[in-house]
Amino acid sequence: MNTDAIGGVLGLALTLGFWFGRGTWSPLAAMFPNTVIVVLGLLSLALLIKSWVRPTVQPIFADGNRTRMALTAVALGLWIWSMRWAGFYLSSLVFFALLTVYIAAASRRVTLRNVGVWVVIVAVEVAVLQFVFANLLAVRLPAGPFAP
Amino acid sequence: MDVLAAALQQLFTPYHLMLVLVGTTVGLFVGAMPGLSATMALAVLLPFTFTMDALPGLIALGSVYMGAIYGGSFAAILINAPGTPSSVATTFEGYPMAKAGRAEEAITAATIASVVGGLFGVFALLLLAPPLAAFSLRFGPPEYFWVAVLGLTLIGGLSSGSLLKGLMGGALGVLISIIGVSPIGGESRFTYGFPALQGGVELIVALIGLFVIPELLVMAGTGVGALAKSKLGTARGLLLSTTKKVLSMPGNLLRSVIVGEIVSVIPGAGGNIAGLIAYNEAKRWSKHPEEYGKGSLEGLVASESSNNVTVAGSMVPLLTLGIPGAPPDALILGAMLMHGLRPGAELFTTQGALTYGFILSMGVSAIVMLPIGLFGGRLIYQAVVRVPPSFLVPTVASMAILGSFALRNSMTDVMIMLALGLLGFALKEVGFHPAPIALGLILGPIAETGFVQSRLMGSSYAIPYLKLVESPLSQALIALCVLAIVWPLVSDWRRRRAAKVGRSA
């Protein structure tokens, strides 16, 4: 893949995203961000030109199984999203265990007994994390349905 | 000398030494957790110090601070997550070393470098506090702007491959740092209608996302732990051999601690900038710059020695002028004021034994880091190596989530962390290293504030921007910026010419 071309397009997309994200700011508040947006846009154009003249060609997302990487990213998103209403403990228990089983299954045969043992380990580990952060470090973690 | 003797006598009691030991250990483990910064550790500890006498309270705070800055290197080396912002540059060499099966060597080197840095900072504070404080007062908005620009010239050294992509990454980092309320005028920028974005993007949240999430996804994709090449139980003689290696680079160590000292006395700069500048200078002066990014011990030593100087270094403006250079210093200032201690020259005379006792306790803390760090580092390393990737990925993910959340008790921060992580992953795949983005994030606010304030200061001038180049210190910094840009080009040209001559001969 021509990574310079992809990088240039990504850069231009980000430039446009920031350009249209501007508001009616005072000159002092607008001066610096406007300058940096223009710089990013110019650099993106320069990278696009380079992609035609002297492109860098290399494979992308080649370090491992792409489906597993994508599903892990989705699982992380769902983990964070569910934490708002399910609380830290419940959402972490579910997604921690799911990720453990999913990643382990890529390299070995997973039995029902394995899953049972892992769920117990995960339950203890998440409980320890919850205790350290909530009780020792006084962080108010999302409580979910177990809120007092 | 009498004051120093009295300070030593006060410090070397079992109670005070125990406080140093416990404080350093607690700081180390808190710093090792991504997202739990030195500020947070000190904030949790602060209320407990109110019931203590002044000296033990300050000893506890100083030791936790010292331990936390060093502890950040563990997460940086083992999971590519800067435990504290000060260890950003440590990830550049520490993590590649760990991936190549040299994690224990990296931890040992980081420990020795941190001890050297910590001790240098204490000596500089003892001997040079008044002149350094006077130097720090010469920095106004124009000088801050040029310091930030000087920092941004590091992009050339950090972009590993494409300078164009490095510059784009730097610009993107600066734009991300602008999100939220503007420092001058208080206007909301780039919030896209989401009030939650008004708080801006926390530096450590962005760093966790940019550095940790891409590694997690690769680990999940390959099903192999990042430290798969590491073998336990191969560390015999490692301490001695690594100590020899670290101490055999005195030039690198000296340059890095001096950089750390200079940066740390400038209020608002701090360990992250010191580490990055020291790293870049180490690379610039290295005989083997091609090894950087692949696990160079020099780069790791530069980063770790300079960031630990900043702990005692930032006490220079705090103790002499009452200016807290970094958030943890503000908490220490709070503790001092609670105990009726007012910063200034008098502190060193009327409360000499107490003040020097506090300073010396940081030196003891730096020494104590050696056994605690080597033992604790080995424990954490063994845990990371033994845990299979199927457990390591969700464990690190939960630490990233908790670390991002804990800063402001905000789920928005966690979502920002993931969004930046996925963006960072996509960008990394097409050749954008996260380091320039991190640099932009760190220096963006300093550059903008310095630039806009200088523009306001120059309002009465025919050309307001002349304020930026008026002072001799600004001019010296501009000269350094030019040198920083031109020097690599000249040395690159000379290298190519030498190679050409060699081929033709």
XYZ file of C-alpha atoms in Angstrom:
653
model
C 0.000 0.000 0.000
C 1.110 3.576 -0.691
C 1.279 4.708 2.950
C 2.211 8.271 1.986
C -1.027 8.647 0.021
C -3.081 7.197 2.900
C -1.239 9.428 5.386
C -1.806 12.489 3.204
C -5.531 11.771 2.862
C -5.797 11.139 6.636
C -3.958 14.408 7.272
C -6.286 16.318 4.955
C -9.341 14.714 6.609
C -8.056 15.787 10.033
C -7.298 19.280 8.683
C -10.876 19.593 7.401
C -12.221 18.187 10.683
C -10.415 20.890 12.659
C -11.154 23.608 10.069
C -14.912 23.038 10.250
C -14.693 22.660 14.024
C -13.718 26.323 14.376
C -16.138 28.718 16.013
C -16.555 32.473 16.170
C -13.510 33.045 18.328
C -11.774 36.293 19.212
C -8.617 37.013 17.160
C -6.370 36.103 20.109
C -8.043 32.717 20.578
C -8.115 32.013 16.822
C -4.584 33.095 15.881
C -2.659 30.036 17.040
C -5.072 27.212 16.056
C -5.711 28.749 12.615
C -1.972 28.856 11.945
C -1.479 25.232 13.007
C -4.456 24.044 10.900
C -2.962 25.714 7.822
C 0.438 24.145 8.594
C -1.157 20.681 8.938
C -3.030 21.178 5.664
C 0.113 22.244 3.800
C 2.124 19.340 5.208
C -0.662 16.917 4.196
C -0.612 18.297 0.653
C 3.177 17.962 0.587
C 2.847 14.323 1.667
C 0.268 13.701 -1.066
C 2.630 15.192 -3.647
C 5.442 13.007 -2.297
C 3.151 9.978 -2.625
C 3.052 10.589 -6.396
C 6.721 11.502 -6.840
C 8.478 9.099 -4.433
C 5.914 6.899 -2.668
C 6.600 4.754 0.401
C 5.080 1.343 -0.201
C 4.646 -1.071 2.687
C 1.995 -3.484 4.004
C -0.383 -2.159 6.647
C -2.131 -3.969 9.530
C 0.136 -6.918 8.760
C 1.372 -7.608 12.331
C -1.134 -10.298 13.207
C -4.671 -11.363 12.486
C -6.665 -8.346 11.223
C -10.054 -9.749 12.270
C -8.803 -10.339 15.811
C -7.363 -6.829 15.997
C -10.643 -5.318 14.764
C -12.785 -7.420 17.121
C -10.517 -6.541 20.061
C -10.957 -2.843 19.240
C -14.743 -3.319 19.091
C -14.672 -5.213 22.411
C -12.709 -2.363 24.031
C -15.307 0.113 22.766
C -18.206 -1.968 24.077
C -16.398 -2.456 27.410
C -16.097 1.301 27.895
C -19.621 1.987 26.628
C -21.191 -0.609 28.932
C -19.303 0.682 31.964
C -21.581 3.729 32.158
C -24.675 1.670 32.994
C -23.308 -1.711 34.101
C -20.602 -0.270 36.351
C -16.900 -1.024 36.420
C -17.075 -4.454 38.048
C -19.765 -6.066 35.914
C -18.603 -4.705 32.551
C -14.962 -5.510 33.306
C -15.847 -9.031 34.427
C -17.730 -9.720 31.190
C -15.321 -8.134 28.695
C -12.132 -9.179 30.516
C -13.346 -12.791 30.459
C -14.516 -12.571 26.835
C -11.189 -11.151 25.660
C -9.245 -13.759 27.648
C -11.156 -16.633 26.073
C -11.083 -15.076 22.592
C -7.325 -14.410 22.538
C -6.470 -17.752 24.158
C -8.597 -19.595 21.591
C -6.292 -18.269 18.851
C -3.352 -20.297 20.093
C -4.833 -23.279 21.936
C -7.907 -25.441 22.393
C -10.137 -23.943 25.065
C -12.229 -26.316 27.150
C -15.231 -25.494 29.321
C -13.082 -26.196 32.366
C -10.510 -23.624 31.198
C -13.267 -21.051 30.831
C -14.559 -21.779 34.335
C -11.113 -21.380 35.913
C -10.382 -18.212 33.949
C -13.700 -16.603 34.936
C -12.850 -17.174 38.611
C -9.350 -15.657 38.124
C -10.822 -12.706 36.244
C -13.455 -12.149 38.954
C -10.728 -12.007 41.606
C -8.426 -9.768 39.520
C -11.186 -7.263 38.732
C -12.220 -7.257 42.400
C -8.632 -6.471 43.432
C -8.452 -3.623 40.885
C -11.799 -2.276 42.100
C -10.608 -2.439 45.723
C -7.275 -0.710 45.024
C -8.747 2.118 42.992
C -12.036 2.653 44.840
C -10.911 2.031 48.428
C -7.197 2.819 48.578
C -6.946 5.560 45.946
C -10.445 6.987 46.522
C -11.382 6.903 42.818
C -15.173 6.950 42.367
C -15.538 4.180 39.791
C -18.829 3.793 37.871
C -20.942 1.681 40.244
C -23.761 0.544 37.934
C -26.568 -1.600 39.403
C -24.455 -2.267 42.513
C -24.492 1.383 43.546
C -25.246 1.737 47.259
C 28.076 23.395 57.707
C 26.493 23.461 61.166
C 23.077 23.615 59.541
C 23.897 20.641 57.321
C 25.138 18.654 60.301
C 21.954 19.475 62.199
C 19.882 18.493 59.154
C 21.693 15.167 58.866
C 21.178 14.532 62.564
C 17.449 15.206 62.210
C 17.140 13.086 59.089
C 18.963 9.974 60.258
C 16.406 8.769 62.775
C 14.655 5.401 62.333
C 11.263 7.127 61.902
C 12.444 9.469 59.145
C 14.383 6.748 57.337
C 11.341 4.482 57.477
C 9.270 7.288 55.936
C 11.786 7.594 53.099
C 11.660 3.829 52.515
C 7.858 3.544 52.599
C 7.349 6.774 50.626
C 9.744 5.737 47.861
C 8.166 2.265 47.628
C 4.608 3.613 47.492
C 5.635 6.227 44.918
C 7.356 3.596 42.820
C 4.311 1.331 42.600
C 1.893 4.220 41.996
C 4.160 5.615 39.275
C 4.348 2.173 37.676
C 0.594 2.179 37.064
C -0.267 3.973 33.806
C -2.385 7.026 34.542
C -1.563 7.278 38.229
C 0.715 10.279 38.271
C 3.030 11.637 40.943
C 0.476 14.411 41.479
C -2.224 11.911 42.307
C 0.028 10.002 44.711
C 0.918 13.232 46.503
C -2.703 14.412 46.555
C -3.785 11.166 48.244
C -0.947 11.435 50.750
C -1.274 15.169 51.485
C -4.088 15.029 54.097
C -2.119 12.464 56.133
C 0.873 14.807 56.336
C -1.207 17.523 58.028
C -1.157 15.543 61.254
C 2.601 15.000 61.053
C 5.338 17.450 62.009
C 6.725 19.551 59.161
C 9.887 17.534 58.456
C 8.366 14.027 58.389
C 5.454 15.345 56.302
C 7.808 16.853 53.724
C 10.053 13.768 53.767
C 7.053 11.549 52.974
C 5.905 13.816 50.119
C 9.415 14.205 48.641
C 10.056 10.445 48.751
C 6.747 9.598 47.089
C 7.493 12.191 44.391
C 10.964 10.765 43.737
C 9.685 7.164 43.684
C 6.735 7.959 41.391
C 8.831 9.681 38.716
C 11.189 6.696 38.664
C 8.308 4.159 38.846
C 6.924 5.543 35.588
C 9.818 3.877 33.789
C 8.575 0.352 34.634
C 5.325 0.692 32.688
C 7.204 2.520 29.912
C 9.689 -0.339 29.553
C 7.387 -3.316 30.061
C 4.120 -2.310 28.361
C 5.042 0.839 26.386
C 2.799 2.943 28.626
C 4.430 6.049 30.114
C 3.554 5.500 33.796
C 3.955 9.256 34.257
C 4.349 11.898 31.509
C 8.022 12.165 32.520
C 8.735 8.713 31.122
C 7.504 9.364 27.565
C 11.036 9.287 26.167
C 11.775 6.110 28.144
C 9.254 4.211 25.975
C 11.268 4.989 22.812
C 14.174 2.753 23.833
C 12.946 0.882 26.919
C 10.118 -0.932 25.162
C 12.189 -2.022 22.131
C 14.813 -3.304 24.597
C 12.113 -5.265 26.439
C 10.744 -6.684 23.187
C 14.245 -7.824 22.270
C 14.493 -9.786 25.542
C 16.500 -7.088 27.378
C 13.809 -5.941 29.822
C 15.879 -6.621 32.935
C 18.832 -4.750 31.478
C 16.531 -1.826 30.669
C 15.060 -1.772 34.191
C 18.499 -1.987 35.766
C 19.845 0.799 33.554
C 16.777 2.967 34.254
C 17.293 2.418 37.975
C 20.967 3.373 37.946
C 20.318 6.387 35.695
C 17.461 7.517 37.952
C 19.665 7.239 41.034
C 22.391 9.302 39.342
C 19.815 11.877 38.212
C 18.151 12.055 41.605
C 21.463 12.576 43.402
C 22.648 15.204 40.904
C 19.394 17.121 41.382
C 19.869 17.147 45.150
C 23.495 18.313 44.906
C 22.519 21.076 42.470
C 19.734 22.163 44.795
C 22.118 22.271 47.762
C 24.854 24.181 45.950
C 23.241 26.242 43.211
C 19.731 27.135 44.400
C 20.132 30.968 44.516
C 21.731 31.486 41.029
C 19.369 28.944 39.447
C 16.387 30.711 40.987
C 17.577 34.033 39.538
C 17.946 32.351 36.135
C 14.403 30.966 36.266
C 13.016 34.463 36.907
C 14.338 35.651 33.533
C 11.811 33.488 31.699
C 8.765 35.430 30.533
C 6.157 34.608 27.843
C 8.507 35.252 24.857
C 11.178 32.963 26.343
C 8.575 30.269 27.078
C 7.452 30.464 23.455
C 11.004 29.914 22.222
C 11.573 27.080 24.695
C 8.506 25.389 23.181
C 9.780 26.021 19.644
C 13.167 24.614 20.663
C 11.322 21.571 21.966
C 9.431 21.222 18.688
C 12.718 21.065 16.785
C 13.121 17.655 18.440
C 10.578 16.321 15.946
C 13.375 15.833 13.436
C 15.042 13.432 15.825
C 11.871 11.671 16.919
C 10.121 11.138 13.586
C 12.121 7.960 12.754
C 11.923 7.808 8.984
C 9.790 10.549 7.492
C 10.378 14.125 8.662
C 7.190 15.187 6.859
C 5.106 12.698 8.822
C 6.878 13.728 12.023
C 5.981 17.380 11.433
C 2.372 16.407 10.652
C 2.245 14.398 13.871
C 3.591 17.389 15.818
C 0.960 19.702 14.297
C -1.776 17.172 15.077
C -0.568 16.934 18.687
C -0.654 20.731 19.014
C -4.226 20.845 17.620
C -5.380 18.122 20.036
C -3.852 20.103 22.904
C -5.918 23.141 21.845
C -9.237 21.314 22.380
C -11.078 22.866 25.342
C -11.092 26.300 26.912
C -8.459 28.699 25.557
C -5.799 29.870 28.050
C -6.311 33.513 27.024
C -9.921 34.655 26.809
C -11.507 31.437 28.066
C -13.272 30.537 24.803
C -14.331 26.960 23.987
C -12.439 25.581 20.998
C -12.951 22.416 18.944
C -15.644 21.092 21.303
C -18.021 20.207 18.413
C -21.052 20.905 20.597
C -19.946 18.482 23.338
C -19.669 20.356 26.674
C -17.634 17.442 28.056
C -14.782 18.410 25.702
C -14.426 21.815 27.369
C -12.094 20.223 29.904
C -9.695 19.490 27.053
C -7.577 16.391 26.491
C -5.502 15.406 29.517
C -1.897 14.730 28.519
C -1.641 11.374 30.276
C -4.983 10.218 28.784
C -3.663 10.974 25.302
C -0.333 9.290 26.049
C -2.022 6.122 27.313
C -4.173 5.996 24.190
C -1.389 6.717 21.715
C 1.177 4.367 23.230
C -0.808 1.528 24.849
C -3.795 0.827 22.571
C -1.737 0.132 19.396
C 0.459 -2.347 21.322
C -2.613 -4.049 22.787
C -4.164 -4.522 19.364
C -0.931 -5.952 17.947
C -0.639 -8.301 20.947
C -4.235 -9.439 20.417
C -3.633 -9.849 16.684
C -0.485 -11.909 17.017
C -1.533 -13.758 20.170
C 2.031 -13.313 21.411
C 3.075 -11.254 24.431
C 5.356 -8.318 23.751
C 8.020 -9.806 26.010
C 7.878 -13.263 24.429
C 11.642 -13.234 23.809
C 12.414 -12.646 27.491
C 13.779 -15.504 29.557
C 13.544 -15.472 33.323
C 16.522 -16.265 35.480
C 19.183 -14.944 33.113
C 20.054 -11.928 35.197
C 23.160 -13.192 36.974
C 25.844 -10.535 36.811
C 23.453 -8.191 35.022
C 23.578 -5.522 37.724
C 27.347 -5.245 37.551
C 27.578 -5.352 33.761
C 24.742 -2.826 33.285
C 26.194 -0.514 35.944
C 29.503 -0.622 34.070
C 27.740 0.146 30.790
C 25.781 3.074 32.272
C 28.776 4.562 34.045
C 30.919 4.147 30.916
C 28.909 6.918 29.268
C 29.793 9.863 31.546
C 29.322 12.414 28.768
C 25.775 11.241 28.110
C 24.964 11.175 31.832
C 26.429 14.622 32.489
C 24.723 16.207 29.478
C 21.379 14.650 30.412
C 21.448 15.716 34.066
C 22.459 19.265 33.089
C 19.566 19.394 30.593
C 17.278 18.074 33.343
C 18.501 20.703 35.803
C 18.103 23.623 33.386
C 14.633 22.543 32.252
C 13.412 21.776 35.753
C 14.164 25.220 37.176
C 11.925 26.775 34.505
C 8.451 26.739 36.069
C 5.935 24.909 33.885
C 8.487 22.857 31.962
C 9.165 19.611 33.837
C 10.249 16.015 33.559
C 8.499 15.216 30.291
C 10.236 18.025 28.389
C 13.547 17.348 30.149
C 13.408 13.665 29.176
C 12.598 14.428 25.549
C 15.314 17.080 25.165
C 17.924 14.894 26.883
C 16.925 11.950 24.672
C 17.228 14.031 21.532
C 20.588 15.449 22.573
C 21.854 11.946 23.341
C 20.842 10.891 19.840
C 22.373 13.989 18.266
C 25.747 13.401 19.944
C 25.716 9.616 19.688
C 28.266 7.657 17.696
C 25.486 5.183 16.897
C 22.346 7.209 16.142
C 21.114 4.375 13.924
C 20.528 2.258 17.069
C 17.971 4.736 18.427
C 14.400 3.478 18.326
C 15.666 -0.111 18.307
C 16.690 -0.372 21.955
C 19.567 2.024 22.582
C 20.827 2.005 26.156
C 22.170 5.550 25.700
C 18.722 6.933 24.913
C 17.147 5.173 27.878
C 19.848 6.439 30.255
C 19.457 9.997 28.928
C 15.710 10.009 29.483
C 15.739 8.436 32.938
C 18.668 10.386 34.363
C 17.233 13.728 33.252
C 13.656 13.153 34.425
C 14.765 12.260 37.938
C 16.873 15.428 38.181
C 13.664 17.394 37.812
C 12.282 16.228 41.181
C 14.887 18.137 43.189
C 15.428 20.630 40.361
C 11.846 21.864 40.478
C 12.363 22.554 44.197
C 14.708 25.420 43.254
C 11.970 27.897 42.252
C 9.645 26.392 44.875
C 11.886 26.745 47.926
C 13.546 30.016 46.906
C 10.712 31.895 45.185
C 7.553 30.019 46.131
C 6.865 29.178 42.469
C 5.675 25.605 41.977
C 7.105 24.469 38.657
C 4.898 21.392 38.351
C 1.603 20.170 39.915
C 3.322 17.929 42.519
C 5.349 20.960 43.632
C 2.126 22.871 44.239
C 1.029 20.133 46.642
C 4.365 20.294 48.456
C 3.970 24.081 48.639
C 0.520 23.524 50.166
C 2.014 21.230 52.808
C 4.746 23.798 53.573
C 2.226 26.612 54.004
C 0.062 24.388 56.218
C 3.074 24.015 58.507
C 3.768 27.750 58.491
C 6.833 27.547 56.235
C 7.121 30.448 53.786
C 9.399 29.895 50.751
C 12.249 32.360 50.289
C 15.819 32.985 51.346
C 14.771 32.969 55.000
C 13.681 29.371 54.729
C 17.334 28.386 54.342
C 18.408 30.373 57.413
C 15.632 30.444 60.028
C 14.432 26.919 59.153
C 17.791 25.714 57.819
C 17.898 22.312 59.527
C 14.372 21.494 58.385
C 14.876 22.731 54.811
C 18.200 20.966 54.337
C 16.770 17.892 56.047
C 14.000 17.797 53.423
C 16.477 18.291 50.558
C 18.825 15.591 51.890
C 15.895 13.196 52.355
C 15.354 13.333 48.588
C 18.985 12.281 48.150
C 18.428 9.356 50.544
C 15.261 8.503 48.600
C 17.318 8.423 45.369
C 19.780 5.984 46.980
C 16.964 3.843 48.391
C 15.542 3.561 44.853
C 18.443 1.279 43.921
C 17.523 -1.765 46.058
C 13.762 -1.137 45.971
C 13.772 -0.484 42.241
C 15.846 -3.506 41.353
C 13.738 -5.789 43.545
C 10.360 -4.242 42.654
C 11.267 -3.965 38.987
C 12.190 -7.630 38.846
C 8.906 -8.589 40.512
C 6.842 -6.565 38.043
C 8.918 -7.827 35.113
C 8.444 -11.453 36.149
C 4.713 -10.900 36.476
C 4.487 -9.381 32.977
C 6.560 -12.182 31.406
C 4.696 -15.004 33.159
C 1.200 -13.737 32.348
C -0.009 -15.217 29.028
C -1.115 -12.703 26.351
C -4.742 -13.799 26.753
C -4.621 -12.337 30.292
C -2.079 -9.620 29.614
C -4.175 -7.838 26.950
C -7.306 -7.402 29.119
C -5.175 -6.658 32.213
C -3.318 -3.841 30.470
C -6.596 -2.671 28.906
C -8.236 -2.440 32.328
C -5.210 -0.531 33.666
C -5.464 1.873 30.706
C -9.190 2.359 31.357
C -8.698 2.856 35.102
C -5.685 5.139 34.620
C -7.597 7.357 32.182
C -10.684 7.436 34.375
C -8.869 8.090 37.648
C -7.422 11.461 36.601
C -10.741 13.309 36.614
C -13.298 10.573 37.397
C -14.499 11.014 33.835
C -15.784 8.447 31.349
C -15.230 11.073 28.632
C -11.498 10.778 29.298
C -11.719 7.002 28.823
C -13.510 7.452 25.501
C -10.944 10.048 24.399
C -8.185 7.597 25.347
C -9.693 4.868 23.144
C -10.435 7.243 20.243
C -6.879 8.587 20.257
C -5.553 5.044 20.630
C -7.407 3.860 17.515
C -6.355 6.990 15.596
C -2.766 6.460 16.790
C -2.905 2.817 15.660
C -4.128 3.772 12.176
C -1.508 6.510 11.909
C 1.272 4.219 13.151
C 0.408 1.685 10.457
C 1.007 4.321 7.775
C 4.299 5.507 9.266
C 3.417 8.138 11.874
C 5.339 7.557 15.117
C 3.381 8.569 18.259
C 6.387 10.484 19.705
C 5.958 13.699 17.629
C 2.220 13.705 18.438
C 3.106 13.461 22.151
C 5.631 16.273 21.730
C 2.984 18.501 20.135
C 0.587 17.703 22.960
C 3.163 18.646 25.603
C 4.496 21.793 23.952
C 1.334 23.110 22.281
C -0.124 24.848 25.351
C 3.273 26.328 26.336
C 3.820 27.658 22.802
C 0.331 29.135 22.489
C 0.309 30.818 25.905
C 3.789 32.251 25.331
C 2.888 33.424 21.823
C -0.418 35.107 22.715
C 0.885 36.685 25.927
C 3.935 38.047 24.063
C 1.574 39.486 21.420
C -0.398 41.213 24.191
C 2.778 42.489 25.866
C 3.866 43.979 22.546
C 0.556 45.780 21.933
C 2.189 49.171 22.350
C 4.863 48.399 19.743
C 4.500 49.307 16.056
C 5.095 45.634 15.295
C 3.750 43.693 18.339
C 5.586 40.494 17.401
C 8.928 42.233 17.997
C 8.338 41.443 21.665
C 9.145 37.829 20.803
C 12.723 38.654 19.783
C 13.498 41.529 22.131
C 15.348 40.019 25.089
C 18.902 38.600 24.893
C 17.611 35.312 26.339
C 15.012 35.090 23.539
C 17.748 35.755 20.998
C 19.930 33.045 22.538
C 17.013 30.617 22.386
C 16.349 31.539 18.737
C 20.012 30.850 17.977
C 19.668 27.453 19.669
C 16.532 26.729 17.584
C 18.417 27.566 14.367
C 21.344 25.435 15.499
C 18.998 22.559 16.352
C 17.561 22.654 12.824
C 20.804 23.281 10.921
C 23.125 20.938 12.881
C 21.470 17.637 11.798
C 21.386 18.826 8.178
C 25.079 19.745 8.257
C 26.133 16.519 9.990
C 23.984 14.503 7.559
C 25.638 16.292 4.609
C 29.098 15.653 6.074
C 28.288 11.984 6.632
C 27.089 11.583 3.048
C 30.142 13.416 1.700
C 32.471 11.216 3.778
C 30.711 8.105 2.473
C 31.029 9.394 -1.096
C 34.747 10.108 -0.639
C 35.185 6.649 0.901
C 33.484 4.987 -2.088
C 35.519 6.891 -4.657
C 38.802 6.134 -2.807
